[in-house]
Amino acid sequence: MSQNIYDDPQFFAGYATLDRSVKGLEGAPEWPSLQAMLPPITGLRVVDLGCGYGWFCRWAQQQGASQITGFDISQRMLAQAREMTRGDEIVYRYADLQTLTLPANSCDLVYSSLALHYLPDIAPLFAPLQQALVPGGTLVFSAEHPIYTAPLQQGWRVDEQGQKSWPVSHYQQEGERVSNWFAEGVIKQHRKLSSWITRLSPRVLCWSSWMSGVRAPNRLSNSPPWMKRKNVR
């Protein structure tokens, strides 16, 4: 089972202070890159894996999706999403993505932002997603970049000039990483870029786009915590 750190009161309170929690998609630096990969939404049946506050679900609703289902392992997140949502097009459901199953041909678009790196194994998820998507359906997802999940001891270093950098180590050593982010003992899974591709490739008939990193300097400059990510060694 995946860790449910988002129901930890301390973590949930800290996460609520992030721009992506306060401003929604406009506060998420990766959003322009993900949005550019999306097909026209009108009339689509949409699934959001790790929906959180439901920002993407509500955006899809505004874009004319016919049916939207948001899944999350956090009851606190689901409660927040339901409180912020109006209309009958969106349904929020509890699910551990590690064991999620969906009806065959039940959706046109599967979307997931910064959720899959929490899963101990991503391969069991991709098989049911392939069955759930209609022929020609679309999967768009983002995950934390392996250069940030790689170090066993994660943290920024500061040199004599006060410049911060993120040393990369243990990249080849995949598996569990434990960090203290808003709360102690946050578990993420480190996977090499090649592993993401090889686990997904048998399930994908056509790759349309793959982006490594977020290339939106104007959005980084408006989001101080992300500025530090310019310096990676």
Coordinates of C-alpha atoms in Angstrom, one line a residue:
M1 CA 0.0 0.0 0.0
S2 CA 1.2 3.5 -0.8
Q3 CA 2.0 5.8 2.1
N4 CA -0.8 8.3 2.9
I5 CA 1.3 11.2 4.2
Y6 CA -1.2 13.8 3.1
D7 CA -3.6 12.8 5.9
D8 CA -0.9 13.7 8.5
P9 CA -2.2 16.9 10.1
Q10 CA 1.3 18.5 10.1
F11 CA 2.0 17.6 6.5
F12 CA -1.5 18.7 5.3
A13 CA -1.1 22.1 7.0
G14 CA 2.3 22.6 5.4
Y15 CA 1.1 21.6 2.0
A16 CA -1.8 24.0 2.3
T17 CA 0.7 26.9 2.2
L18 CA 2.2 26.1 -1.2
D19 CA 1.3 28.2 -4.2
R20 CA -0.2 25.1 -5.9
S21 CA -2.6 24.8 -3.0
V22 CA -3.5 28.5 -2.8
K23 CA -3.5 29.5 -6.5
G24 CA -4.3 26.1 -8.1
L25 CA -2.9 25.3 -11.5
E26 CA -1.6 28.8 -11.9
G27 CA 0.6 28.2 -8.9
A28 CA 2.1 25.0 -10.3
P29 CA 5.3 25.6 -12.3
E30 CA 4.8 22.4 -14.3
W31 CA 1.3 23.2 -15.5
P32 CA 2.1 25.0 -18.8
S33 CA 4.1 22.0 -19.9
L34 CA 1.4 19.6 -19.0
Q35 CA -1.4 21.7 -20.4
A36 CA 0.4 21.8 -23.8
M37 CA 0.3 18.0 -23.9
L38 CA -3.5 17.8 -23.3
P39 CA -6.0 17.1 -26.1
P40 CA -9.2 19.3 -26.5
I41 CA -11.2 18.4 -23.4
T42 CA -14.7 19.1 -24.6
G43 CA -16.9 15.9 -24.2
L44 CA -14.1 13.8 -22.8
R45 CA -14.4 11.4 -19.9
V46 CA -11.5 12.4 -17.6
V47 CA -9.7 10.6 -14.8
D48 CA -7.3 12.4 -12.4
L49 CA -5.0 10.2 -10.4
G50 CA -3.9 11.9 -7.2
C51 CA -6.4 14.7 -7.6
G52 CA -5.6 16.5 -4.4
Y53 CA -7.7 19.6 -4.0
G54 CA -9.4 18.9 -7.4
W55 CA -7.9 21.8 -9.2
F56 CA -7.4 19.9 -12.5
C57 CA -10.8 18.3 -12.2
R58 CA -12.5 21.7 -12.0
W59 CA -10.4 23.0 -14.9
A60 CA -11.5 20.0 -17.0
Q61 CA -15.1 20.8 -15.9
Q62 CA -14.7 24.4 -17.2
Q63 CA -13.3 23.1 -20.4
G64 CA -16.4 21.0 -21.1
A65 CA -15.5 17.5 -20.0
S66 CA -18.5 15.3 -19.9
Q67 CA -17.4 13.2 -16.9
I68 CA -14.6 13.7 -14.4
T69 CA -13.4 11.3 -11.7
G70 CA -10.7 12.3 -9.2
F71 CA -9.0 9.6 -7.2
D72 CA -6.8 10.2 -4.1
I73 CA -5.6 8.2 -1.1
S74 CA -6.0 11.2 1.2
Q75 CA -9.4 11.6 2.8
R76 CA -8.4 15.2 3.8
M77 CA -7.6 16.0 0.2
L78 CA -10.9 14.5 -1.0
A79 CA -12.8 16.5 1.6
Q80 CA -11.1 19.7 0.6
A81 CA -11.8 18.9 -3.1
R82 CA -15.5 18.3 -2.5
E83 CA -15.8 21.5 -0.5
M84 CA -14.3 23.5 -3.4
T85 CA -16.3 21.9 -6.2
R86 CA -19.7 22.7 -7.6
G87 CA -21.7 20.7 -10.2
D88 CA -22.4 17.1 -10.8
E89 CA -19.8 16.4 -13.5
I90 CA -17.1 15.7 -10.9
V91 CA -17.0 12.7 -8.6
Y92 CA -14.2 12.3 -6.0
R93 CA -13.3 8.8 -4.8
Y94 CA -10.8 7.3 -2.4
A95 CA -8.3 4.9 -4.0
D96 CA -4.8 3.6 -3.5
L97 CA -3.3 4.0 -7.0
Q98 CA -1.1 1.0 -6.3
T99 CA -4.2 -1.3 -6.6
L100 CA -6.5 0.9 -8.7
T101 CA -8.8 -0.8 -11.2
L102 CA -11.0 0.9 -13.8
P103 CA -13.7 -0.5 -16.2
A104 CA -12.5 -1.2 -19.7
N105 CA -12.9 1.7 -22.2
S106 CA -14.2 3.9 -19.4
C107 CA -12.2 7.1 -20.1
D108 CA -10.6 9.2 -22.8
L109 CA -8.0 11.0 -20.8
V110 CA -6.0 10.0 -17.7
Y111 CA -4.1 12.8 -16.0
S112 CA -1.8 12.7 -13.0
S113 CA 0.5 15.4 -11.6
L114 CA 3.2 14.7 -9.1
A115 CA 1.6 11.5 -7.6
L116 CA 3.2 8.5 -9.2
H117 CA 6.6 8.9 -7.5
Y118 CA 4.9 7.9 -4.3
L119 CA 4.0 4.4 -5.6
P120 CA 6.2 1.5 -4.6
D121 CA 5.6 0.0 -8.1
I122 CA 4.2 1.8 -11.1
A123 CA 3.9 -1.2 -13.4
P124 CA 0.7 -2.6 -11.9
L125 CA -1.0 0.7 -12.5
F126 CA -0.2 1.1 -16.2
A127 CA -1.9 -2.2 -17.2
P128 CA -5.4 -1.2 -16.0
L129 CA -4.9 2.3 -17.4
Q130 CA -4.3 0.8 -20.8
Q131 CA -7.5 -1.2 -20.6
A132 CA -9.4 1.8 -19.2
L133 CA -8.4 4.2 -22.0
V134 CA -10.4 4.0 -25.2
P135 CA -8.4 3.4 -28.4
G136 CA -6.6 6.6 -29.1
G137 CA -7.0 7.8 -25.5
T138 CA -4.4 10.0 -23.8
L139 CA -2.2 9.6 -20.7
V140 CA -0.5 12.7 -19.4
F141 CA 1.4 12.6 -16.2
S142 CA 4.3 14.3 -14.3
A143 CA 6.5 12.9 -11.6
E144 CA 9.3 14.3 -9.5
H145 CA 12.5 14.3 -11.5
P146 CA 15.0 11.6 -10.6
I147 CA 17.8 14.1 -10.0
Y148 CA 15.8 15.2 -7.0
T149 CA 14.7 11.8 -5.8
A150 CA 18.1 10.2 -6.2
P151 CA 20.1 11.3 -3.1
L152 CA 19.8 9.1 -0.1
Q153 CA 20.4 12.2 2.1
Q154 CA 18.4 14.9 0.5
G155 CA 19.0 18.6 1.1
W156 CA 20.4 21.8 -0.3
R157 CA 24.0 22.8 0.2
V158 CA 25.2 26.3 0.5
D159 CA 28.7 27.4 -0.7
E160 CA 30.8 30.3 0.6
Q161 CA 29.0 32.7 -1.8
G162 CA 25.6 31.7 -0.4
Q163 CA 24.7 29.8 -3.6
K164 CA 22.5 26.8 -3.1
S165 CA 22.9 23.6 -5.0
W166 CA 21.4 20.1 -5.0
P167 CA 24.1 17.4 -5.1
V168 CA 23.0 14.3 -7.1
S169 CA 24.2 10.9 -5.9
H170 CA 23.0 7.3 -5.9
Y171 CA 21.2 7.8 -9.2
Q172 CA 21.6 4.2 -10.2
Q173 CA 20.3 2.9 -6.9
E174 CA 16.5 2.8 -7.3
G175 CA 14.1 2.4 -4.4
E176 CA 12.7 4.1 -1.4
R177 CA 13.8 7.5 -0.3
V178 CA 12.8 9.0 3.0
S179 CA 12.8 12.8 3.6
N180 CA 11.5 15.4 6.0
W181 CA 9.2 17.7 4.0
F182 CA 6.5 19.4 6.2
A183 CA 6.6 16.2 8.3
E184 CA 9.1 13.5 9.1
G185 CA 9.3 10.2 7.2
V186 CA 7.9 11.2 3.8
I187 CA 8.4 8.3 1.5
K188 CA 9.0 8.6 -2.2
Q189 CA 10.3 6.2 -4.8
H190 CA 13.4 6.9 -6.9
R191 CA 13.4 5.6 -10.4
K192 CA 15.8 6.4 -13.2
L193 CA 14.4 8.1 -16.3
S194 CA 15.0 4.9 -18.3
S195 CA 13.0 2.9 -15.8
W196 CA 10.0 5.2 -16.2
I197 CA 10.2 4.7 -19.9
T198 CA 10.7 0.9 -19.9
R199 CA 7.9 0.4 -17.4
L200 CA 5.5 2.4 -19.5
S201 CA 6.6 1.6 -23.0
P202 CA 5.0 -1.9 -23.2
R203 CA 1.7 -0.2 -22.5
V204 CA 2.0 2.7 -24.9
L205 CA 1.2 2.4 -28.6
C206 CA 2.4 5.9 -29.4
W207 CA 4.6 8.4 -27.6
S208 CA 3.6 11.9 -28.5
S209 CA 5.7 13.9 -26.0
W210 CA 8.3 13.5 -23.2
M211 CA 9.7 16.4 -21.2
S212 CA 12.5 16.1 -18.7
G213 CA 12.3 19.0 -16.3
V214 CA 10.2 22.2 -16.3
R215 CA 11.4 24.9 -18.7
A216 CA 9.4 28.0 -17.7
P217 CA 11.8 30.6 -16.3
N218 CA 9.1 33.2 -16.0
R219 CA 7.1 31.0 -13.7
L220 CA 10.1 30.0 -11.7
S221 CA 11.0 33.6 -11.0
N222 CA 7.5 34.1 -9.5
S223 CA 7.8 31.0 -7.4
P224 CA 10.8 31.3 -5.0
P225 CA 11.0 27.7 -3.8
W226 CA 11.5 26.6 -7.4
M227 CA 14.3 29.1 -8.0
K228 CA 16.6 26.9 -6.0
R229 CA 16.2 24.2 -8.6
K230 CA 18.2 26.2 -11.1
N231 CA 21.3 25.0 -9.3
V232 CA 21.7 21.3 -9.6
R233 CA 25.1 19.6 -9.4

